[in-house]
Amino acid sequence: MIDAITLPKAELHVHIEGTFEPELIFSIAERNRIKLPFPDVAELRAAYKFTDLESFLKVYYQGISVLRVEQDYYDLTTAYLHKAKSQGVRHAEIFFDPQTHTGRGIPFQTVIDGIWSALQDGKRNAGITSHLIMCFREVSVEAAMATYESALPFQDRIIAVGLASAEVDNPPSRFQSVFDRARAQGFLTVAHAGQEGPPEYVWEALDVLKVSRIDHGVRSMEDPVLVDRLRREHVPLTVCPISNTRLHVVPSLTAHPLKRMLEAGLTVTCNSDDPGYFGAYIADNYQQAAAALALTGDDLVALARNSFVASFIDEATRDGYLAELDAAVRSS
Ligand code: HPA
Ligand code: ZN
């Protein structure tokens, strides 16, 4: 019997700011003497009723606003790594959103130093390897370019650039200039596409931004020609089933296309997105999707295998993780 919790896996779609748990939001707010517009943790959690991506992002930015000093970023990242460890995560590729911090006057260096030192400690203490992916937010292309430039002194800590936030009316092609520059300077690229936006945005992410992976991409299933391309080119999709239910991308988990995507031969992975807000970490996503969609043990192993195959880790480390996965399957 495959145990979704202990199955060795990589997480490829998680926003560090989206791992912020209400308890930690309150304790960091108190430490920084910031008054939240909620009397307590229970009331904050009760406000986590989202109608769509936009309504979620408002609450997400509110949580982020209490992060001020390096220790805050360290604590946020360390809390995620503890949780990830308990859910079988061996390797994590973590998004961070510099614009949500620098836009409030927090220096880029403060943000990345706090996250980075937690990741180094996480590797030493929990054995979790990691990469950082810097995400641009919709604001403006000029703001994205300025953010890109402020990241250059830290290029050795950032493996890829990504695109996130409100997707509708914000086509990936808008960011061509920034992504062209990033690729030319050695960054890999990924993009959120086909979450709320149409399949055309997935085409743009592939053809204009030349991404190595599509984040979400569930709406690709509306376009059979696109599905064929994703399958032939083995383009990984970082799917987040519970996020999709909480943001009403799908009406229910039983209606989620994850199983159909696997059956279509796509390189699908299963991830948490913003677990502090959606109440489910990565293994919870594996488990709940398995229950709702009658995923088999082989399906769960395929998701875990894909997570290592689709990751940006070096080959030797990846082979080690795949061997660990094989051993876990043999002993199950
Ligand atoms: N989509 C786009 N942007 C985001 C998300 C998401 O699901 N989560 C955090 N930022
Ligand atoms: Zn996301």
JSON list of C-alpha atoms in Angstrom, two decimals, residues 188-276:
[
{"chain": "A", "resi": 188, "resn": "LEU", "atom": "CA", "xyz": [15.39, 29.17, -16.32]},
{"chain": "A", "resi": 189, "resn": "THR", "atom": "CA", "xyz": [11.80, 30.33, -16.78]},
{"chain": "A", "resi": 190, "resn": "VAL", "atom": "CA", "xyz": [8.37, 29.13, -15.60]},
{"chain": "A", "resi": 191, "resn": "ALA", "atom": "CA", "xyz": [4.94, 30.80, -15.62]},
{"chain": "A", "resi": 192, "resn": "HIS", "atom": "CA", "xyz": [1.51, 30.47, -14.07]},
{"chain": "A", "resi": 193, "resn": "ALA", "atom": "CA", "xyz": [-0.81, 29.94, -17.04]},
{"chain": "A", "resi": 194, "resn": "GLY", "atom": "CA", "xyz": [-4.10, 28.20, -17.66]},
{"chain": "A", "resi": 195, "resn": "GLN", "atom": "CA", "xyz": [-5.25, 28.54, -14.04]},
{"chain": "A", "resi": 196, "resn": "GLU", "atom": "CA", "xyz": [-8.02, 31.10, -14.60]},
{"chain": "A", "resi": 197, "resn": "GLY", "atom": "CA", "xyz": [-6.68, 32.24, -17.96]},
{"chain": "A", "resi": 198, "resn": "PRO", "atom": "CA", "xyz": [-7.40, 30.48, -21.28]},
{"chain": "A", "resi": 199, "resn": "PRO", "atom": "CA", "xyz": [-5.28, 27.83, -23.05]},
{"chain": "A", "resi": 200, "resn": "GLU", "atom": "CA", "xyz": [-3.91, 30.62, -25.29]},
{"chain": "A", "resi": 201, "resn": "TYR", "atom": "CA", "xyz": [-1.92, 31.85, -22.30]},
{"chain": "A", "resi": 202, "resn": "VAL", "atom": "CA", "xyz": [-0.26, 28.42, -22.01]},
{"chain": "A", "resi": 203, "resn": "TRP", "atom": "CA", "xyz": [0.72, 28.66, -25.69]},
{"chain": "A", "resi": 204, "resn": "GLU", "atom": "CA", "xyz": [2.19, 32.11, -25.00]},
{"chain": "A", "resi": 205, "resn": "ALA", "atom": "CA", "xyz": [4.11, 30.89, -21.96]},
{"chain": "A", "resi": 206, "resn": "LEU", "atom": "CA", "xyz": [5.65, 28.16, -24.13]},
{"chain": "A", "resi": 207, "resn": "ASP", "atom": "CA", "xyz": [6.27, 30.14, -27.32]},
{"chain": "A", "resi": 208, "resn": "VAL", "atom": "CA", "xyz": [7.00, 33.64, -26.02]},
{"chain": "A", "resi": 209, "resn": "LEU", "atom": "CA", "xyz": [8.41, 33.11, -22.51]},
{"chain": "A", "resi": 210, "resn": "LYS", "atom": "CA", "xyz": [9.95, 29.72, -23.48]},
{"chain": "A", "resi": 211, "resn": "VAL", "atom": "CA", "xyz": [9.21, 28.22, -20.09]},
{"chain": "A", "resi": 212, "resn": "SER", "atom": "CA", "xyz": [10.56, 24.90, -18.80]},
{"chain": "A", "resi": 213, "resn": "ARG", "atom": "CA", "xyz": [7.34, 24.20, -16.86]},
{"chain": "A", "resi": 214, "resn": "ILE", "atom": "CA", "xyz": [3.78, 25.47, -16.75]},
{"chain": "A", "resi": 215, "resn": "ASP", "atom": "CA", "xyz": [2.40, 26.32, -13.30]},
{"chain": "A", "resi": 216, "resn": "HIS", "atom": "CA", "xyz": [-1.20, 25.07, -12.97]},
{"chain": "A", "resi": 217, "resn": "GLY", "atom": "CA", "xyz": [-2.07, 24.65, -16.67]},
{"chain": "A", "resi": 218, "resn": "VAL", "atom": "CA", "xyz": [-5.31, 22.82, -15.90]},
{"chain": "A", "resi": 219, "resn": "ARG", "atom": "CA", "xyz": [-7.23, 24.76, -18.56]},
{"chain": "A", "resi": 220, "resn": "SER", "atom": "CA", "xyz": [-4.89, 23.26, -21.18]},
{"chain": "A", "resi": 221, "resn": "MET", "atom": "CA", "xyz": [-7.34, 20.35, -21.18]},
{"chain": "A", "resi": 222, "resn": "GLU", "atom": "CA", "xyz": [-9.79, 22.55, -23.15]},
{"chain": "A", "resi": 223, "resn": "ASP", "atom": "CA", "xyz": [-7.42, 22.49, -26.15]},
{"chain": "A", "resi": 224, "resn": "PRO", "atom": "CA", "xyz": [-6.61, 19.03, -27.59]},
{"chain": "A", "resi": 225, "resn": "VAL", "atom": "CA", "xyz": [-3.86, 20.40, -29.87]},
{"chain": "A", "resi": 226, "resn": "LEU", "atom": "CA", "xyz": [-2.17, 21.95, -26.83]},
{"chain": "A", "resi": 227, "resn": "VAL", "atom": "CA", "xyz": [-2.51, 18.72, -24.84]},
{"chain": "A", "resi": 228, "resn": "ASP", "atom": "CA", "xyz": [-0.84, 16.88, -27.71]},
{"chain": "A", "resi": 229, "resn": "ARG", "atom": "CA", "xyz": [2.05, 19.34, -27.71]},
{"chain": "A", "resi": 230, "resn": "LEU", "atom": "CA", "xyz": [2.50, 19.23, -23.92]},
{"chain": "A", "resi": 231, "resn": "ARG", "atom": "CA", "xyz": [2.57, 15.43, -24.12]},
{"chain": "A", "resi": 232, "resn": "ARG", "atom": "CA", "xyz": [5.00, 15.22, -27.07]},
{"chain": "A", "resi": 233, "resn": "GLU", "atom": "CA", "xyz": [7.37, 17.78, -25.56]},
{"chain": "A", "resi": 234, "resn": "HIS", "atom": "CA", "xyz": [7.08, 16.34, -22.02]},
{"chain": "A", "resi": 235, "resn": "VAL", "atom": "CA", "xyz": [6.30, 19.81, -20.63]},
{"chain": "A", "resi": 236, "resn": "PRO", "atom": "CA", "xyz": [5.79, 19.43, -16.87]},
{"chain": "A", "resi": 237, "resn": "LEU", "atom": "CA", "xyz": [2.67, 20.96, -15.29]},
{"chain": "A", "resi": 238, "resn": "THR", "atom": "CA", "xyz": [2.72, 21.87, -11.61]},
{"chain": "A", "resi": 239, "resn": "VAL", "atom": "CA", "xyz": [-0.90, 21.19, -10.72]},
{"chain": "A", "resi": 240, "resn": "CYS", "atom": "CA", "xyz": [-2.38, 22.24, -7.35]},
{"chain": "A", "resi": 241, "resn": "PRO", "atom": "CA", "xyz": [-5.70, 20.42, -6.90]},
{"chain": "A", "resi": 242, "resn": "ILE", "atom": "CA", "xyz": [-6.86, 21.86, -3.58]},
{"chain": "A", "resi": 243, "resn": "SER", "atom": "CA", "xyz": [-5.89, 25.39, -4.60]},
{"chain": "A", "resi": 244, "resn": "ASN", "atom": "CA", "xyz": [-8.07, 24.91, -7.68]},
{"chain": "A", "resi": 245, "resn": "THR", "atom": "CA", "xyz": [-11.07, 24.00, -5.51]},
{"chain": "A", "resi": 246, "resn": "ARG", "atom": "CA", "xyz": [-10.50, 26.81, -2.99]},
{"chain": "A", "resi": 247, "resn": "LEU", "atom": "CA", "xyz": [-10.23, 29.41, -5.78]},
{"chain": "A", "resi": 248, "resn": "HIS", "atom": "CA", "xyz": [-13.13, 27.90, -7.74]},
{"chain": "A", "resi": 249, "resn": "VAL", "atom": "CA", "xyz": [-11.09, 27.02, -10.81]},
{"chain": "A", "resi": 250, "resn": "VAL", "atom": "CA", "xyz": [-12.95, 23.69, -10.61]},
{"chain": "A", "resi": 251, "resn": "PRO", "atom": "CA", "xyz": [-16.35, 23.14, -8.95]},
{"chain": "A", "resi": 252, "resn": "SER", "atom": "CA", "xyz": [-15.12, 20.26, -6.76]},
{"chain": "A", "resi": 253, "resn": "LEU", "atom": "CA", "xyz": [-12.17, 17.92, -6.29]},
{"chain": "A", "resi": 254, "resn": "THR", "atom": "CA", "xyz": [-14.11, 15.09, -7.97]},
{"chain": "A", "resi": 255, "resn": "ALA", "atom": "CA", "xyz": [-14.37, 17.32, -11.08]},
{"chain": "A", "resi": 256, "resn": "HIS", "atom": "CA", "xyz": [-10.63, 18.04, -11.10]},
{"chain": "A", "resi": 257, "resn": "PRO", "atom": "CA", "xyz": [-8.81, 17.07, -14.34]},
{"chain": "A", "resi": 258, "resn": "LEU", "atom": "CA", "xyz": [-5.69, 15.66, -12.56]},
{"chain": "A", "resi": 259, "resn": "LYS", "atom": "CA", "xyz": [-6.54, 12.02, -13.37]},
{"chain": "A", "resi": 260, "resn": "ARG", "atom": "CA", "xyz": [-7.45, 12.88, -16.97]},
{"chain": "A", "resi": 261, "resn": "MET", "atom": "CA", "xyz": [-4.17, 14.74, -17.33]},
{"chain": "A", "resi": 262, "resn": "LEU", "atom": "CA", "xyz": [-2.26, 11.66, -16.19]},
{"chain": "A", "resi": 263, "resn": "GLU", "atom": "CA", "xyz": [-4.28, 9.49, -18.58]},
{"chain": "A", "resi": 264, "resn": "ALA", "atom": "CA", "xyz": [-3.47, 11.91, -21.42]},
{"chain": "A", "resi": 265, "resn": "GLY", "atom": "CA", "xyz": [0.22, 11.17, -20.84]},
{"chain": "A", "resi": 266, "resn": "LEU", "atom": "CA", "xyz": [1.12, 14.60, -19.45]},
{"chain": "A", "resi": 267, "resn": "THR", "atom": "CA", "xyz": [4.02, 15.10, -17.04]},
{"chain": "A", "resi": 268, "resn": "VAL", "atom": "CA", "xyz": [1.78, 16.14, -14.16]},
{"chain": "A", "resi": 269, "resn": "THR", "atom": "CA", "xyz": [2.99, 16.95, -10.66]},
{"chain": "A", "resi": 270, "resn": "CYS", "atom": "CA", "xyz": [0.88, 17.58, -7.53]},
{"chain": "A", "resi": 271, "resn": "ASN", "atom": "CA", "xyz": [1.61, 20.57, -5.29]},
{"chain": "A", "resi": 272, "resn": "SER", "atom": "CA", "xyz": [0.19, 22.82, -2.57]},
{"chain": "A", "resi": 273, "resn": "ASP", "atom": "CA", "xyz": [0.45, 26.42, -3.97]},
{"chain": "A", "resi": 274, "resn": "ASP", "atom": "CA", "xyz": [-0.51, 28.40, -0.83]},
{"chain": "A", "resi": 275, "resn": "PRO", "atom": "CA", "xyz": [-0.93, 25.79, 1.92]},
{"chain": "A", "resi": 276, "resn": "GLY", "atom": "CA", "xyz": [-1.20, 28.30, 4.79]}
]
